[in-house]
Amino acid sequence: MAKSSKPEEVRQETNRQRYQRRKDAETARRLYIALAVVGVILVGLIAAAVVQELILKPRTPIADVNNQPITTQDFAKRVKFAWYQDQNQLADPQGSSLQVLDQMVDEELVREQAQQRGLSVTEDEITERIETFFGYQRVPPTPAPTATPDPAIAASTEPTATPFPTPTPVTLEGYQQAYKDYLKGLSANSGMNEADFRALVAVDLLRQKLYEDVTKDIPATEEQVHARHILVRIIEPGPTPVPPTAVPEGQPTPTPGPTAVPTPQPRDAQQALAEAVLIKQRLDAGEDFAALAAELSEDPGSAAQGGDLGWFGRGMMVKAFEDAAFALEPGQISGPVATDFGYHIIQLLEKDPARPSDPYMLQQRQSDAFNTWLDGVRNAAKIDRNWALDRVPPTPGLSSPR
């Protein structure tokens, strides 16, 4: 009789095997924990880098003006705005970015000084300046009345030239659309929004008011004289003429060109002085100053007017000439006055201690005074710059501004 088969005995796990299994499980657990920790650290580092690059770095001051920070983010916008307005600056992005930073520093000083002087601008002033920029006028100027011509006179005169067309005023709707399009391009190319743009207009208006306040005491009148002169120039020897090139035998002789203006005879300083002394002697003998100036003066700008130079104040002529003219009394004639131009005989016609200044010279004095004042403000301010090349935005291809 066959033996009945018994099921195979299940092998029992030995203590050694159980120990090994637990050890492997513990190793795997520690590995997973280590990987998780590394993952958390990496995520943290990435998050920190993102925060640094997108949040902290843009807010980091690129300059500080009397404890008023200029953020890197605002600086980047202004640099891109400058490139948008003038794409020629893209040729030197580093240099143009430094210019923008200097401008932003000055703007902070302007805001500070305007506040100290009680100067401000209103929202309506900002809006009106923007409207003017786009050619829109809230109250169009009243056109000048056109006189009705006399038919009798009109018939006897030649027809007048066609006048230039009057520019068509920009309508409110046209201005609003143009402004909207401009802001859209501004945002796309610089990241600036309307508030940023209005702030830029506001500081420009503040600077204008500050300019007027700083220069309000610059006098609009000055001592001036009305004089005429006769100039005897010192003439240096001209270049040695080049001899004509020989024409090869058998070749046609070239046609001579127009006759050249003869070169004046050289005249050194001693000779020029001697001629000026002779002219002074003729004037002392009673000859007419204007007639002699028209005949003998070598100043082409005034000889035809009898040497008349009109009215002028200090700083408009070379110093030696100016000193001699202002030292004279009306009617007096100077002796020879040496300048780099030669020798002058000067007659003073009139003198006015408070004549209205020439508009250009007045503007120049005001500009010089404001710049001198602003230099003093800069020197007294606490300005820290943290400019670095990696803070300059990239130079993308920009579309043309409005």
Short mmCIF file of C-alpha atoms in Angstrom, two decimals:
data_model
loop_
_atom_site.label_atom_id
_atom_site.label_comp_id
_atom_site.label_asym_id
_atom_site.label_seq_id
_atom_site.Cartn_x
_atom_site.Cartn_y
_atom_site.Cartn_z
CA MET A 1 0.00 0.00 0.00
CA ALA A 2 1.37 3.31 -1.06
CA LYS A 3 2.36 5.94 1.52
CA SER A 4 0.20 9.09 1.69
CA SER A 5 2.13 12.28 0.73
CA LYS A 6 2.52 15.03 3.37
CA PRO A 7 2.47 18.71 2.53
CA GLU A 8 5.90 20.33 2.33
CA GLU A 9 6.80 21.89 5.59
CA VAL A 10 6.94 25.70 5.46
CA ARG A 11 10.41 26.83 6.20
CA GLN A 12 10.50 29.08 9.21
CA GLU A 13 12.25 32.56 8.90
CA THR A 14 15.34 32.47 10.89
CA ASN A 15 16.33 35.24 13.30
CA ARG A 16 19.15 36.24 11.01
CA GLN A 17 16.86 36.66 8.06
CA ARG A 18 14.37 38.64 10.10
CA TYR A 19 17.14 40.94 11.29
CA GLN A 20 18.38 41.51 7.73
CA ARG A 21 14.88 42.28 6.47
CA ARG A 22 14.33 44.87 9.17
CA LYS A 23 17.71 46.38 8.51
CA ASP A 24 16.96 46.73 4.79
CA ALA A 25 13.63 48.34 5.54
CA GLU A 26 15.25 50.82 7.89
CA THR A 27 17.91 51.67 5.27
CA ALA A 28 15.22 52.25 2.64
CA ARG A 29 13.25 54.46 5.05
CA ARG A 30 16.31 56.56 5.80
CA LEU A 31 17.04 56.86 2.09
CA TYR A 32 13.53 58.06 1.38
CA ILE A 33 13.79 60.57 4.21
CA ALA A 34 17.15 61.81 2.90
CA LEU A 35 15.73 62.16 -0.61
CA ALA A 36 12.74 64.02 0.75
CA VAL A 37 14.99 66.37 2.71
CA VAL A 38 17.14 67.00 -0.37
CA GLY A 39 13.99 67.65 -2.39
CA VAL A 40 12.72 70.13 0.16
CA ILE A 41 16.10 71.88 0.20
CA LEU A 42 16.16 72.07 -3.61
CA VAL A 43 12.64 73.43 -3.73
CA GLY A 44 13.58 75.95 -1.06
CA LEU A 45 16.67 77.02 -2.98
CA ILE A 46 14.70 77.38 -6.19
CA ALA A 47 11.98 79.31 -4.38
CA ALA A 48 14.60 81.53 -2.74
CA ALA A 49 16.22 82.19 -6.12
CA VAL A 50 12.84 83.06 -7.63
CA VAL A 51 12.03 85.36 -4.73
CA GLN A 52 15.46 86.96 -4.97
CA GLU A 53 15.26 87.46 -8.73
CA LEU A 54 11.61 88.46 -9.08
CA ILE A 55 10.83 90.15 -5.77
CA LEU A 56 13.85 91.12 -3.70
CA LYS A 57 16.26 92.11 -6.47
CA PRO A 58 13.81 94.48 -8.24
CA ARG A 59 13.14 96.13 -4.90
CA THR A 60 16.81 96.45 -4.00
CA PRO A 61 17.87 100.11 -4.20
CA ILE A 62 20.15 100.89 -7.11
CA ALA A 63 20.65 104.30 -5.51
CA ASP A 64 19.69 106.13 -2.36
CA VAL A 65 19.16 109.89 -2.31
CA ASN A 66 18.94 111.36 1.17
CA ASN A 67 17.45 108.05 2.40
CA GLN A 68 14.98 107.96 -0.47
CA PRO A 69 15.61 104.70 -2.41
CA ILE A 70 15.48 104.27 -6.17
CA THR A 71 14.60 100.64 -6.82
CA THR A 72 16.19 98.49 -9.47
CA GLN A 73 12.72 97.80 -10.87
CA ASP A 74 11.97 101.50 -11.40
CA PHE A 75 15.46 102.00 -12.82
CA ALA A 76 14.95 99.17 -15.35
CA LYS A 77 11.67 100.70 -16.48
CA ARG A 78 13.25 104.09 -17.00
CA VAL A 79 16.18 102.65 -18.91
CA LYS A 80 13.82 100.82 -21.26
CA PHE A 81 11.73 103.98 -21.54
CA ALA A 82 14.82 105.93 -22.62
CA TRP A 83 15.60 103.28 -25.24
CA TYR A 84 11.98 103.38 -26.40
CA GLN A 85 12.10 107.15 -26.81
CA ASP A 86 15.51 107.23 -28.49
CA GLN A 87 16.69 103.95 -29.94
CA ASN A 88 20.06 105.52 -30.79
CA GLN A 89 20.92 104.99 -27.12
CA LEU A 90 20.88 101.25 -27.71
CA ALA A 91 24.32 101.61 -29.26
CA ASP A 92 25.70 102.27 -25.75
CA PRO A 93 23.36 100.61 -23.25
CA GLN A 94 25.85 100.93 -20.39
CA GLY A 95 26.45 104.63 -20.90
CA SER A 96 22.78 105.44 -21.44
CA SER A 97 21.80 103.51 -18.29
CA LEU A 98 24.25 105.59 -16.24
CA GLN A 99 22.72 108.76 -17.70
CA VAL A 100 19.27 107.52 -16.70
CA LEU A 101 20.45 106.87 -13.15
CA ASP A 102 21.91 110.38 -12.90
CA GLN A 103 18.61 111.76 -14.17
CA MET A 104 16.62 109.79 -11.59
CA VAL A 105 18.92 111.03 -8.81
CA ASP A 106 18.31 114.62 -9.95
CA GLU A 107 14.56 113.96 -10.00
CA GLU A 108 14.62 112.88 -6.36
CA LEU A 109 16.51 116.07 -5.50
CA VAL A 110 13.96 118.12 -7.46
CA ARG A 111 11.06 116.53 -5.55
CA GLU A 112 12.81 117.15 -2.24
CA GLN A 113 13.71 120.77 -3.00
CA ALA A 114 10.26 121.52 -4.44
CA GLN A 115 8.64 120.24 -1.26
CA GLN A 116 10.95 122.37 0.87
CA ARG A 117 9.97 125.45 -1.16
CA GLY A 118 6.26 124.63 -1.04
CA LEU A 119 6.01 123.89 -4.75
CA SER A 120 3.61 121.28 -6.09
CA VAL A 121 1.67 120.29 -9.21
CA THR A 122 -1.96 119.30 -9.51
CA GLU A 123 -3.44 116.38 -11.38
CA ASP A 124 -5.11 118.84 -13.74
CA GLU A 125 -1.74 120.45 -14.55
CA ILE A 126 -0.33 117.02 -15.37
CA THR A 127 -3.30 116.20 -17.61
CA GLU A 128 -3.04 119.54 -19.41
CA ARG A 129 0.68 119.02 -20.06
CA ILE A 130 -0.04 115.57 -21.52
CA GLU A 131 -2.80 117.02 -23.70
CA THR A 132 -0.40 119.65 -25.00
CA PHE A 133 2.17 116.94 -25.75
CA PHE A 134 -0.37 115.23 -28.00
CA GLY A 135 -1.49 118.48 -29.65
CA TYR A 136 -4.87 118.78 -27.98
CA GLN A 137 -6.02 122.19 -26.70
CA ARG A 138 -9.01 122.39 -24.38
CA VAL A 139 -9.65 125.98 -25.41
CA PRO A 140 -8.46 126.50 -28.98
CA PRO A 141 -6.83 129.92 -29.54
CA THR A 142 -9.02 132.53 -31.16
CA PRO A 143 -7.89 133.01 -34.76
CA ALA A 144 -6.66 136.49 -35.62
CA PRO A 145 -9.22 138.50 -37.58
CA THR A 146 -8.51 138.76 -41.29
CA ALA A 147 -8.78 142.27 -42.66
CA THR A 148 -11.04 142.66 -45.69
CA PRO A 149 -8.92 144.04 -48.53
CA ASP A 150 -9.98 147.18 -50.35
CA PRO A 151 -11.19 146.07 -53.83
CA ALA A 152 -9.51 149.03 -55.46
CA ILE A 153 -6.18 148.24 -53.84
CA ALA A 154 -6.54 144.52 -54.45
CA ALA A 155 -7.12 145.09 -58.14
CA SER A 156 -3.93 147.12 -58.48
CA THR A 157 -1.60 144.79 -56.65
CA GLU A 158 -0.09 141.46 -57.55
CA PRO A 159 -1.67 138.32 -56.11
CA THR A 160 -0.30 137.32 -52.73
CA ALA A 161 1.39 133.98 -52.12
CA THR A 162 -0.74 131.15 -50.79
CA PRO A 163 -0.36 131.10 -47.00
CA PHE A 164 0.74 127.98 -45.17
CA PRO A 165 -2.25 125.83 -44.17
CA THR A 166 -3.40 126.15 -40.58
CA PRO A 167 -2.75 122.92 -38.65
CA THR A 168 -5.93 121.01 -37.89
CA PRO A 169 -6.49 120.94 -34.12
CA VAL A 170 -6.52 117.49 -32.55
CA THR A 171 -10.01 116.55 -31.40
CA LEU A 172 -10.73 115.19 -27.94
CA GLU A 173 -11.46 111.79 -29.43
CA GLY A 174 -8.26 111.89 -31.47
CA TYR A 175 -6.22 112.81 -28.42
CA GLN A 176 -7.78 110.08 -26.29
CA GLN A 177 -7.06 107.42 -28.93
CA ALA A 178 -3.49 108.62 -29.46
CA TYR A 179 -2.88 108.64 -25.70
CA LYS A 180 -4.32 105.15 -25.35
CA ASP A 181 -2.09 103.85 -28.16
CA TYR A 182 0.95 105.53 -26.61
CA LEU A 183 0.34 103.96 -23.20
CA LYS A 184 -0.07 100.57 -24.86
CA GLY A 185 3.31 100.89 -26.59
CA LEU A 186 4.85 102.29 -23.42
CA SER A 187 3.75 99.27 -21.40
CA ALA A 188 4.89 96.78 -24.03
CA ASN A 189 8.34 98.30 -24.46
CA SER A 190 9.24 99.58 -20.99
CA GLY A 191 6.82 98.09 -18.47
CA MET A 192 5.69 101.58 -17.43
CA ASN A 193 2.00 102.18 -16.80
CA GLU A 194 -0.03 105.39 -16.87
CA ALA A 195 0.80 106.19 -13.24
CA ASP A 196 4.52 105.90 -14.02
CA PHE A 197 4.13 108.20 -17.02
CA ARG A 198 2.15 110.80 -15.09
CA ALA A 199 4.79 110.75 -12.35
CA LEU A 200 7.40 111.50 -15.02
CA VAL A 201 5.35 114.45 -16.30
CA ALA A 202 4.83 115.65 -12.73
CA VAL A 203 8.54 115.82 -11.93
CA ASP A 204 9.15 117.67 -15.21
CA LEU A 205 6.57 120.28 -14.16
CA LEU A 206 8.16 120.48 -10.70
CA ARG A 207 11.55 121.08 -12.26
CA GLN A 208 10.09 123.90 -14.36
CA LYS A 209 8.54 125.56 -11.28
CA LEU A 210 11.77 125.07 -9.34
CA TYR A 211 13.73 126.64 -12.21
CA GLU A 212 11.46 129.69 -12.15
CA ASP A 213 11.74 129.98 -8.37
CA VAL A 214 15.52 129.68 -8.30
CA THR A 215 16.06 132.17 -11.16
CA LYS A 216 13.36 134.70 -10.26
CA ASP A 217 15.92 137.15 -8.87
CA ILE A 218 18.14 137.14 -11.96
CA PRO A 219 17.85 140.75 -13.21
CA ALA A 220 16.18 141.19 -16.59
CA THR A 221 18.09 144.42 -17.23
CA GLU A 222 21.81 145.18 -17.32
CA GLU A 223 24.31 147.85 -18.20
CA GLN A 224 24.74 147.96 -21.96
CA VAL A 225 26.56 150.10 -24.48
CA HIS A 226 25.96 150.97 -28.11
CA ALA A 227 29.25 151.16 -29.99
CA ARG A 228 30.86 150.98 -33.40
CA HIS A 229 34.39 150.09 -34.41
CA ILE A 230 36.98 149.92 -37.15
CA LEU A 231 39.05 146.74 -37.31
CA VAL A 232 42.56 146.41 -38.71
CA ARG A 233 43.39 142.72 -38.92
CA ILE A 234 46.72 140.97 -38.48
CA ILE A 235 47.15 138.94 -41.66
CA GLU A 236 49.36 135.87 -41.56
CA PRO A 237 51.31 134.95 -44.71
CA GLY A 238 49.34 132.65 -46.99
CA PRO A 239 50.60 129.27 -48.25
CA THR A 240 53.17 129.26 -51.02
CA PRO A 241 51.32 128.85 -54.33
CA VAL A 242 51.87 125.54 -56.14
CA PRO A 243 53.47 126.05 -59.58
CA PRO A 244 51.32 124.95 -62.51
CA THR A 245 51.88 121.40 -63.74
CA ALA A 246 53.61 121.23 -67.10
CA VAL A 247 51.36 120.02 -69.91
CA PRO A 248 52.90 117.09 -71.84
CA GLU A 249 53.71 117.81 -75.43
CA GLY A 250 50.80 117.10 -77.71
CA GLN A 251 48.19 117.37 -74.95
CA PRO A 252 45.61 120.19 -75.02
CA THR A 253 46.13 123.04 -72.59
CA PRO A 254 43.50 122.86 -69.84
CA THR A 255 40.93 125.63 -69.72
CA PRO A 256 41.75 127.97 -66.83
CA GLY A 257 39.22 128.13 -64.04
CA PRO A 258 37.72 131.27 -62.57
CA THR A 259 40.12 133.88 -61.30
CA ALA A 260 40.91 133.27 -57.62
CA VAL A 261 40.42 136.01 -55.04
CA PRO A 262 43.83 137.59 -54.48
CA THR A 263 45.43 136.76 -51.15
CA PRO A 264 45.77 139.88 -48.96
CA GLN A 265 49.26 141.07 -48.31
CA PRO A 266 50.63 139.80 -44.99
CA ARG A 267 50.44 142.27 -42.12
CA ASP A 268 52.11 141.67 -38.78
CA ALA A 269 51.03 143.12 -35.45
CA GLN A 270 53.35 146.12 -35.69
CA GLN A 271 52.07 147.02 -39.15
CA ALA A 272 48.44 146.59 -38.07
CA LEU A 273 49.02 148.84 -35.07
CA ALA A 274 50.63 151.49 -37.30
CA GLU A 275 47.59 151.50 -39.61
CA ALA A 276 45.22 151.72 -36.65
CA VAL A 277 47.17 154.74 -35.32
CA LEU A 278 46.82 156.46 -38.71
CA ILE A 279 43.05 155.82 -38.69
CA LYS A 280 42.80 157.29 -35.18
CA GLN A 281 44.69 160.39 -36.36
CA ARG A 282 42.24 160.86 -39.25
CA LEU A 283 39.31 160.57 -36.83
CA ASP A 284 40.91 163.08 -34.48
CA ALA A 285 41.26 165.40 -37.47
CA GLY A 286 37.48 165.30 -37.91
CA GLU A 287 36.81 162.63 -40.55
CA ASP A 288 33.49 160.80 -40.29
CA PHE A 289 33.69 157.55 -38.32
CA ALA A 290 31.02 155.71 -40.33
CA ALA A 291 32.62 156.67 -43.65
CA LEU A 292 36.05 155.49 -42.53
CA ALA A 293 34.59 152.25 -41.16
CA ALA A 294 32.86 151.53 -44.47
CA GLU A 295 36.11 152.24 -46.32
CA LEU A 296 38.75 150.70 -44.06
CA SER A 297 37.25 148.33 -41.48
CA GLU A 298 38.08 144.68 -42.07
CA ASP A 299 35.13 143.41 -40.06
CA PRO A 300 32.76 142.20 -42.80
CA GLY A 301 29.88 141.94 -40.35
CA SER A 302 29.78 145.63 -39.46
CA ALA A 303 31.74 147.61 -42.07
CA ALA A 304 28.72 148.09 -44.33
CA GLN A 305 26.82 149.56 -41.35
CA GLY A 306 29.56 152.06 -40.63
CA GLY A 307 31.08 149.76 -38.04
CA ASP A 308 27.89 149.75 -35.93
CA LEU A 309 27.75 146.79 -33.50
CA GLY A 310 24.42 147.68 -31.91
CA TRP A 311 23.77 147.32 -28.19
CA PHE A 312 25.62 144.73 -26.14
CA GLY A 313 26.18 143.85 -22.49
CA ARG A 314 29.10 142.35 -20.66
CA GLY A 315 30.09 138.86 -21.71
CA MET A 316 29.07 139.29 -25.34
CA MET A 317 32.43 140.56 -26.66
CA VAL A 318 36.01 139.50 -26.05
CA LYS A 319 37.19 140.89 -22.73
CA ALA A 320 39.75 143.43 -23.99
CA PHE A 321 37.23 144.94 -26.42
CA GLU A 322 34.47 144.90 -23.78
CA ASP A 323 36.62 146.59 -21.12
CA ALA A 324 37.63 149.36 -23.54
CA ALA A 325 34.06 149.96 -24.73
CA PHE A 326 32.55 150.14 -21.24
CA ALA A 327 35.33 152.50 -20.10
CA LEU A 328 34.31 155.11 -22.70
CA GLU A 329 31.70 157.84 -22.38
CA PRO A 330 29.24 158.57 -25.20
CA GLY A 331 31.03 160.29 -28.07
CA GLN A 332 34.51 159.21 -27.01
CA ILE A 333 36.82 157.31 -29.38
CA SER A 334 39.41 154.88 -28.06
CA GLY A 335 42.96 154.40 -29.14
CA PRO A 336 43.94 151.09 -30.82
CA VAL A 337 42.66 148.14 -28.74
CA ALA A 338 44.42 144.81 -29.32
CA THR A 339 42.47 141.54 -29.48
CA ASP A 340 43.00 138.21 -31.20
CA PHE A 341 41.25 139.70 -34.23
CA GLY A 342 43.64 142.60 -34.64
CA TYR A 343 43.39 146.26 -33.59
CA HIS A 344 40.11 148.08 -33.02
CA ILE A 345 39.24 151.75 -32.91
CA ILE A 346 36.04 151.98 -30.84
CA GLN A 347 33.53 154.82 -30.59
CA LEU A 348 30.88 154.73 -27.86
CA LEU A 349 27.53 156.02 -29.09
CA GLU A 350 25.24 155.40 -26.12
CA LYS A 351 25.28 153.87 -22.64
CA ASP A 352 22.32 152.57 -20.62
CA PRO A 353 22.80 151.30 -17.04
CA ALA A 354 19.54 149.27 -17.07
CA ARG A 355 18.66 148.23 -20.59
CA PRO A 356 16.50 145.06 -21.05
CA SER A 357 18.80 142.09 -21.53
CA ASP A 358 19.01 140.20 -24.76
CA PRO A 359 16.56 137.26 -24.38
CA TYR A 360 19.20 134.71 -25.28
CA MET A 361 21.73 136.14 -22.81
CA LEU A 362 19.10 136.34 -20.06
CA GLN A 363 18.16 132.72 -20.64
CA GLN A 364 21.82 131.75 -20.54
CA ARG A 365 22.36 133.52 -17.22
CA GLN A 366 19.27 131.86 -15.77
CA SER A 367 20.40 128.45 -16.96
CA ASP A 368 23.89 128.97 -15.52
CA ALA A 369 22.41 130.08 -12.19
CA PHE A 370 20.09 127.07 -11.98
CA ASN A 371 22.85 124.60 -12.87
CA THR A 372 25.16 126.15 -10.29
CA TRP A 373 22.41 125.89 -7.67
CA LEU A 374 21.68 122.26 -8.63
CA ASP A 375 25.39 121.39 -8.39
CA GLY A 376 25.36 122.75 -4.86
CA VAL A 377 22.30 120.65 -3.98
CA ARG A 378 23.99 117.53 -5.38
CA ASN A 379 27.17 118.17 -3.41
CA ALA A 380 25.23 118.64 -0.18
CA ALA A 381 23.08 115.53 -0.66
CA LYS A 382 23.87 112.04 0.62
CA ILE A 383 23.82 109.94 -2.56
CA ASP A 384 24.75 106.26 -2.65
CA ARG A 385 24.87 104.53 -6.03
CA ASN A 386 24.82 100.73 -6.37
CA TRP A 387 24.86 100.55 -10.16
CA ALA A 388 26.11 97.28 -11.63
CA LEU A 389 26.09 95.95 -15.16
CA ASP A 390 23.88 93.00 -14.25
CA ARG A 391 21.16 95.46 -13.20
CA VAL A 392 20.95 96.95 -16.67
CA PRO A 393 18.02 95.33 -18.51
CA PRO A 394 18.62 93.43 -21.76
CA THR A 395 18.34 95.39 -24.99
CA PRO A 396 15.48 93.84 -26.93
CA GLY A 397 14.45 94.93 -30.40
CA LEU A 398 12.00 97.74 -29.77
CA SER A 399 9.25 98.96 -32.03
CA SER A 400 9.37 102.62 -32.98
CA PRO A 401 7.86 105.00 -30.44
CA ARG A 402 5.01 107.31 -31.23
#
